[in-house]
Short mmCIF file of C-alpha atoms and ligand atoms in Angstrom, two decimals:
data_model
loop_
_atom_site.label_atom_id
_atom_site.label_comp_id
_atom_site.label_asym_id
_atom_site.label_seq_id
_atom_site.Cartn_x
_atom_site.Cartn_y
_atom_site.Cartn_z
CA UNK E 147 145.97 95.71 245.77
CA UNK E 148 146.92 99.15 247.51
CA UNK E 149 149.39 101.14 246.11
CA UNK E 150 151.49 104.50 246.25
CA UNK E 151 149.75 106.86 243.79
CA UNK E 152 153.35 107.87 243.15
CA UNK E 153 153.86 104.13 240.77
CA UNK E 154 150.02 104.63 239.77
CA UNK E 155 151.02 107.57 237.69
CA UNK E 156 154.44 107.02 237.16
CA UNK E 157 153.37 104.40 234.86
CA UNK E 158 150.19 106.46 233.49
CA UNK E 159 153.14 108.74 232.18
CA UNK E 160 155.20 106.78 230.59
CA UNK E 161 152.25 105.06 228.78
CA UNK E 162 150.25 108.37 228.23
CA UNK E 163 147.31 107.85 230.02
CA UNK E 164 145.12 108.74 232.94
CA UNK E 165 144.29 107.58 236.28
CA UNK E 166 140.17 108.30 236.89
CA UNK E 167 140.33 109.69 240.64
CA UNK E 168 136.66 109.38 241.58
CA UNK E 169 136.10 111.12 245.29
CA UNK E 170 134.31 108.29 247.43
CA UNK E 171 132.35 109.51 250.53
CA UNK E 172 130.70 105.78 252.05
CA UNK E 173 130.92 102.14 251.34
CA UNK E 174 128.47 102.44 249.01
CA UNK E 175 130.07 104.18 246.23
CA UNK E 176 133.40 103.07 247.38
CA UNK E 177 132.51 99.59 246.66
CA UNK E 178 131.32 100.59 243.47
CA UNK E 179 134.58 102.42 242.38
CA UNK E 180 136.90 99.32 243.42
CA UNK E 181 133.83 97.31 240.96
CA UNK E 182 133.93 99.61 238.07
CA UNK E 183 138.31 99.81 237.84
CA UNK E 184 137.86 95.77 237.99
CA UNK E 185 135.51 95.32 235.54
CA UNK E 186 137.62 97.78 233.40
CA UNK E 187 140.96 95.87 234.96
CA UNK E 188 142.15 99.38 235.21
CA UNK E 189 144.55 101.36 238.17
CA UNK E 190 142.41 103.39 239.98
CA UNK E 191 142.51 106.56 242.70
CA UNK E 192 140.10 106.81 245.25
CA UNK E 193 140.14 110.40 246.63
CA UNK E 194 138.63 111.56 250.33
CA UNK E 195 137.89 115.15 250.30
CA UNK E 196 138.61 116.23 254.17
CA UNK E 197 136.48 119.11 253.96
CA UNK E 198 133.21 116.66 252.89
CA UNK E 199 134.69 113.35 255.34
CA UNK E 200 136.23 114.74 258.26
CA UNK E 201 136.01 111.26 260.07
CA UNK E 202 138.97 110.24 257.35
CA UNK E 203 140.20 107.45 259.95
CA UNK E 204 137.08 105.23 259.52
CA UNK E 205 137.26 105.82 255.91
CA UNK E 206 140.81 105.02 255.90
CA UNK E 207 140.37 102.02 257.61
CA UNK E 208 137.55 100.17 255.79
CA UNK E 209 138.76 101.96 252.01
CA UNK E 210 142.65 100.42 252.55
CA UNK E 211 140.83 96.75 253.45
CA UNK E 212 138.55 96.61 250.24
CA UNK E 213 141.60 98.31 248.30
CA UNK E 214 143.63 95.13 249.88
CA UNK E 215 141.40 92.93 248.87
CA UNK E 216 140.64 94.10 244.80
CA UNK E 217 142.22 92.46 241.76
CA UNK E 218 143.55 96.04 240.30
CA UNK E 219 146.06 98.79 241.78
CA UNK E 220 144.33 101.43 244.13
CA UNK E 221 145.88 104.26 245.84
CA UNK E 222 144.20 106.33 248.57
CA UNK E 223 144.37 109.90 248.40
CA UNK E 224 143.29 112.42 250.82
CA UNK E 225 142.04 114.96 248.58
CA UNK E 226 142.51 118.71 249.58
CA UNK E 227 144.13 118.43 252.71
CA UNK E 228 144.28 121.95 253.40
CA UNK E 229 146.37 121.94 257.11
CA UNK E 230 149.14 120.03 258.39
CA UNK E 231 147.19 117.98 260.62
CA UNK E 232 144.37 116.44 258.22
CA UNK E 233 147.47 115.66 256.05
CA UNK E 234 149.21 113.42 258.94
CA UNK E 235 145.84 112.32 260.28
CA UNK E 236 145.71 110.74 256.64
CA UNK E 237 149.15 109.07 256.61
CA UNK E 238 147.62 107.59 259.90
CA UNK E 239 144.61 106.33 258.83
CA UNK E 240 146.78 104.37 256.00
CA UNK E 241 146.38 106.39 252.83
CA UNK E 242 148.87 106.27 250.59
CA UNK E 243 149.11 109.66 249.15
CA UNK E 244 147.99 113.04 250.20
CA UNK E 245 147.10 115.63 248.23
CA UNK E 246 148.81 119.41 250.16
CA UNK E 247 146.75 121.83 248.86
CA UNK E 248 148.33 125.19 249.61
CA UNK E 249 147.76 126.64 245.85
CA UNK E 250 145.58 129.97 247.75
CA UNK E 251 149.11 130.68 249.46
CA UNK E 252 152.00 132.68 247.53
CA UNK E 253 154.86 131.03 246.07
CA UNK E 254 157.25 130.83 248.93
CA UNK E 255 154.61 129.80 251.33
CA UNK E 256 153.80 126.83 249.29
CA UNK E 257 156.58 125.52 248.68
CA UNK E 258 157.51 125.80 252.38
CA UNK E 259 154.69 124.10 253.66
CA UNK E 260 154.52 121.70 251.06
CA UNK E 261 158.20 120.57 251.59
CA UNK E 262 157.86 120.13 255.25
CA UNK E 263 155.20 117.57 254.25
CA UNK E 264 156.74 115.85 251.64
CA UNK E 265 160.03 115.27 253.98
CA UNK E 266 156.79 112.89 256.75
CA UNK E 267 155.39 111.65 253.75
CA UNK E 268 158.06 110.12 251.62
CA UNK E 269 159.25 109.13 254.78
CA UNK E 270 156.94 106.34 255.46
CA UNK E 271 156.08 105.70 251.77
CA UNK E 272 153.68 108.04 251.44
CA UNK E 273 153.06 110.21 247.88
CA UNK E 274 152.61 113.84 247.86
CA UNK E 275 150.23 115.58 245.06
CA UNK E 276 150.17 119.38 245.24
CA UNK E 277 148.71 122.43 243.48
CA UNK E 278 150.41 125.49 241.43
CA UNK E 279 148.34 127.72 240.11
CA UNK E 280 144.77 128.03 241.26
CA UNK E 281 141.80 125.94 239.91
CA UNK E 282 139.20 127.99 241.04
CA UNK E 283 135.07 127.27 240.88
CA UNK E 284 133.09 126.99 237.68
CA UNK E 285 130.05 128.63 239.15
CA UNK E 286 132.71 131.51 238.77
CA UNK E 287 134.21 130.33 235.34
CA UNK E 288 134.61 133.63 233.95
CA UNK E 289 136.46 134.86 236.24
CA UNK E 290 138.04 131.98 238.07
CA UNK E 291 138.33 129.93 234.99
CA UNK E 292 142.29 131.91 233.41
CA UNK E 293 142.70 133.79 236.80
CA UNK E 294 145.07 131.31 238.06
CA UNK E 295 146.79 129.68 235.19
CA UNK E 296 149.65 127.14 236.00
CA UNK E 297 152.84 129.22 235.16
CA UNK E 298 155.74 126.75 233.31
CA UNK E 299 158.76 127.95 234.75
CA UNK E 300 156.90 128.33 238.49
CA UNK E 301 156.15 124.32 238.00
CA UNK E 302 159.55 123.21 237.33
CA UNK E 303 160.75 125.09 240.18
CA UNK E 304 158.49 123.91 242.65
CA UNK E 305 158.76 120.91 241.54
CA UNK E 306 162.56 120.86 242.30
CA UNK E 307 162.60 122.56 245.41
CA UNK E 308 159.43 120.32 247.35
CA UNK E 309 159.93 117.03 246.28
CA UNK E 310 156.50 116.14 244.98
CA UNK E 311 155.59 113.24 243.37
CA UNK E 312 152.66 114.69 241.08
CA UNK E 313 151.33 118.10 240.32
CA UNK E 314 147.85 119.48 240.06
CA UNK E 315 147.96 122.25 236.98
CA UNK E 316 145.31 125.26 236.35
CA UNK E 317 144.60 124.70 232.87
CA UNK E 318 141.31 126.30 232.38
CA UNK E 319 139.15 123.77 234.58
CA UNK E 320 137.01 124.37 237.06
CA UNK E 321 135.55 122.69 240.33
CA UNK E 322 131.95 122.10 240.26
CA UNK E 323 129.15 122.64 237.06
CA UNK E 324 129.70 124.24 233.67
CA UNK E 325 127.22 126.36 232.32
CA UNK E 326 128.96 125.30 229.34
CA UNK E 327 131.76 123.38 228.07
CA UNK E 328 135.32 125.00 229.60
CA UNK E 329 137.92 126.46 227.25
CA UNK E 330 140.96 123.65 227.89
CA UNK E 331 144.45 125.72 227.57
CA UNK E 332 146.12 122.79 225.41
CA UNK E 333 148.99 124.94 224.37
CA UNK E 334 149.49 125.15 227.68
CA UNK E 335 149.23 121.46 228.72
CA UNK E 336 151.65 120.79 226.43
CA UNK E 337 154.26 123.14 227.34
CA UNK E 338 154.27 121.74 231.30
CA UNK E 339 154.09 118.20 229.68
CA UNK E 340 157.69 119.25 228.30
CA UNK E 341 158.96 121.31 231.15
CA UNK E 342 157.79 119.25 234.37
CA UNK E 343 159.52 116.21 235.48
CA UNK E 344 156.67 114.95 237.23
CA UNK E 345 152.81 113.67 236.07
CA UNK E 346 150.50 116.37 236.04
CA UNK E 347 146.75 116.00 237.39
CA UNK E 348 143.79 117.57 236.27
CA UNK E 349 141.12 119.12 238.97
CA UNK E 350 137.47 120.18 238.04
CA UNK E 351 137.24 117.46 235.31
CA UNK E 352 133.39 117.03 236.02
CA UNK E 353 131.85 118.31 232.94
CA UNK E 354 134.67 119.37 230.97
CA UNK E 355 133.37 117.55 227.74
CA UNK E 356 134.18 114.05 226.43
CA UNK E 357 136.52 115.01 223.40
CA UNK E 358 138.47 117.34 226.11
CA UNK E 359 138.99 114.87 228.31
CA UNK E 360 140.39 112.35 226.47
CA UNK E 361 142.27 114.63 224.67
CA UNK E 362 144.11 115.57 227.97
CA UNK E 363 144.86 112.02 229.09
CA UNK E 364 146.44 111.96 225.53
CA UNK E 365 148.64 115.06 225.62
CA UNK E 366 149.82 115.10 228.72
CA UNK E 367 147.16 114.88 232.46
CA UNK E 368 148.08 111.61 233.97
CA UNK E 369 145.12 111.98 236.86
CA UNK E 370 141.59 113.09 236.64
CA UNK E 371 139.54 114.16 239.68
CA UNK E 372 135.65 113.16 239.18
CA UNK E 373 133.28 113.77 242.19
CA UNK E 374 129.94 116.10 240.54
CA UNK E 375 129.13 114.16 237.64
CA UNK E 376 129.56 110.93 239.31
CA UNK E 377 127.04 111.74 241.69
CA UNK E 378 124.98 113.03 239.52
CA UNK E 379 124.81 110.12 237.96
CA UNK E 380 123.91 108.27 240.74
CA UNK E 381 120.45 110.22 240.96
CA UNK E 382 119.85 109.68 237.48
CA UNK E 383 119.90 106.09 237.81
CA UNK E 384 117.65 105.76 240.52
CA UNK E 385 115.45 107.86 239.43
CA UNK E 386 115.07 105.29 236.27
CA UNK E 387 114.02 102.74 239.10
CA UNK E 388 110.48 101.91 240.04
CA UNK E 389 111.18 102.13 244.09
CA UNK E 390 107.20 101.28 244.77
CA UNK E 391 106.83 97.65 246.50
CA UNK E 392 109.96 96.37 246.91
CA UNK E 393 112.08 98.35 244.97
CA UNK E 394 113.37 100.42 248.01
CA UNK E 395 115.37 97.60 249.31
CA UNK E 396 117.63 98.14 246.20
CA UNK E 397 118.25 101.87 246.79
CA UNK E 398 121.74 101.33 247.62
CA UNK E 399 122.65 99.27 244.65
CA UNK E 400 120.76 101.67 242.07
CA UNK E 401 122.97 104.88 242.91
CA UNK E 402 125.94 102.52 243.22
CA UNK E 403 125.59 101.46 239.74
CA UNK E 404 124.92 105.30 238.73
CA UNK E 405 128.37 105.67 240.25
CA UNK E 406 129.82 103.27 238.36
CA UNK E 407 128.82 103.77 234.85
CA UNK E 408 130.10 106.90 234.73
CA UNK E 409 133.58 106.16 236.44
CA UNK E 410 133.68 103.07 233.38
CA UNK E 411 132.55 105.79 230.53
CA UNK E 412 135.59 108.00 232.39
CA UNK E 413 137.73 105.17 232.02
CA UNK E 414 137.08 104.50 229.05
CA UNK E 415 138.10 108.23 227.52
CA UNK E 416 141.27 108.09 230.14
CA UNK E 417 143.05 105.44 227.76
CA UNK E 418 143.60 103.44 231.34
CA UNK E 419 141.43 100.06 230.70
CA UNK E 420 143.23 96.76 230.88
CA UNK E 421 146.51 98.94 232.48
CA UNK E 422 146.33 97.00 235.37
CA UNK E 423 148.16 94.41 233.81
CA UNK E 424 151.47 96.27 234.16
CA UNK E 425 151.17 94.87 238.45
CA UNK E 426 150.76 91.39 237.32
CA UNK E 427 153.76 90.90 235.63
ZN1 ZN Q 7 140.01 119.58 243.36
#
C-alpha cells in the first residue's frame, strides 16, 4: 500500500525503530525492495536520487503502481532534490514525500527555501524530509566526517519555523565507502532525540557497521538511507552464479536477490520486521 513517509516514521518513533530507505534506480531492484519489506512484513522507503534518475516521472509512475499493489506500507521519496523544480516534478509524478536538500546553504536560506516547499507539499499530502547540518562524503571522512555536525538548538528551530515532517542529522556518517568503520556521535543522537519534535533520519548508513546501526535505530534514527552496499551486494551475488549456458537468462534475478538480502539483513538490525502490522489493524 502507498503511504506518506510522514505516518511511516511517525510510527517508527513512537515504537523506536527504523525505516530501511533503500535508493531504487529500475524495476529490477525496485521489485526486489517491495519483495524483501514483504517477506520481512516490514514498512519500507523507497528513495529516487534525482541526481542518478532524472527521468523521476517514469519512475514515479511504475514505483507508486507496484507500491499500490504490495501487502506492506511504502512511501516514495525523492531523495536529494536539490532545486525547486525536481521537488514539484516529484509531487507530480506521485511520490509521497520529498526529501529538500538545501543543508550546503546557510541557515536562513534553508529554512526559507525549505518552508516555501513544505507550504506545496503538505498541501496535497505530500511529506517533507530535510537536512541540518552537512553529511558530507566518506571518501573525505576525515575531514567531512565532524565538519558539519547537526547543531541541537539549530534543529529545534528549524524544525519550528519550516514545518518538516522528518529531519536528516550529521552525526558522524558519511555518503559513500568507509575505509573503516565511522565514529557514530551517540551523545549526540541522543541529545536531538530529546530536543527535536520530529523523527530524525540517518544519511551515509552504507557501511557504518552492524552494531552501529542497530544501535541508532535503538536510540533514536527512525530512517536509514542504503544505496552503496546494496549494490554492492548485488555484484557479489552474481558473481557467485555460473552465467555459462543458460545462466545469463537469470542475470536480472541474481543481482535482484543481491539487492535483497542485504535490504532483509538491514531490516533485520532496524528493529522494523513484522511492523507492518500496525496498517492492518
Ligand atoms: Zn544522502
Amino acid at each position: 500500500m502507498l503511504v506518506t513517509m510522514k505516518e511511516l516514521l511517525d510510527q517508527a518513533r513512537v515504537d523506536n525503530y527504523a525505516v530501511a530507505a533503500p535508493n531504487i534506480d529500475n524495476e529490477h531492484n525496485l521489485r526486489a525492495a517491495i519483495d524483501g519489506a514483504e517477506e520481512m512484513n516490514s514498512p519500507l522507503i523507497l528513495g529516487v536520487p534525482y541526481h542518478v534518475n532524472p527521468d523521476i516521472c517514469y519512475l514515479g509512475r511504475i514505483a507508486t503502481d507496484l507500491i499500490r499493489r504490495s501487502a506492506v506500507p511504502i512511501a516514495l521519496n525523492l531523495d536529494h532534490g536539490k532545486n525547486f523544480e525536481n521537488c514539484v516534478m516529484a509531487i507530480r509524478a506521485g511520490f509521497t514525500s520529498i526529501m529538500v536538500d538545501r543543508s550546503e546553504l546557510p541557515f536562513a536560506e534553508n529554512v526559507s527555501q525549505v518552508k516555501e516547499l513544505v507550504k506545496i507539499a503538505h498541501a496535497v499530502g505530500v511529506s517533507v524530509e530535510a537536512e541540518l547540518g552537512h553529511v558530507g562524503g566518506a571518501d573525505n571522512y576525515e575531514v567531512d566526517g565532524y565538519s558539519g555536525l547537526t547543531v541541537p538548538a539549530e534543529a529545534v528551530r528549524f524544525v519550528a519555523e519550516t514545518g518538516v515532517d522528518c529531519l536528516a542529522v550529521a552525526i558522524g556518517t558519511a555518503h559513500g565507502v568507509y575505509k573503516g568503520e565511522p565514529d557514530i556521535r551517540f551523545d549526540l543522537l541522543k541529545e536531538l532525540r530529546e530536543q527535536v519534535p520530529v523523527p530524525l533520519v540517518l544519511h551515509g548508513g552504507s557501511g557504518t557497521g552492524e552494531e552501529n546501526l542497530s544501535r541508532l535505530a535503538r536510540e533514536g534514527i527512525n530512517k536509514v538511507n542504503l544505496s552503496n552496499e546494496l549494490k554492492r551486494n548485488m555484484v557479489v551475488e552474481l558473481n557467485k552464479q555460473d552465467l555459462s549456458q543458460y545462466g545469463i537468462y537469470g542475470v536480472y534475478n541474481y543481482l535482484g536477490q543481491g539487492f535483497k538480502e542485504k535490504l532483509i539483513e538491514n531490516i533485520q538490525l532496524f528493529g522494523s520486521q513484522n511492523k507492518a502490522e500496525n496498517w492492518r489493524k
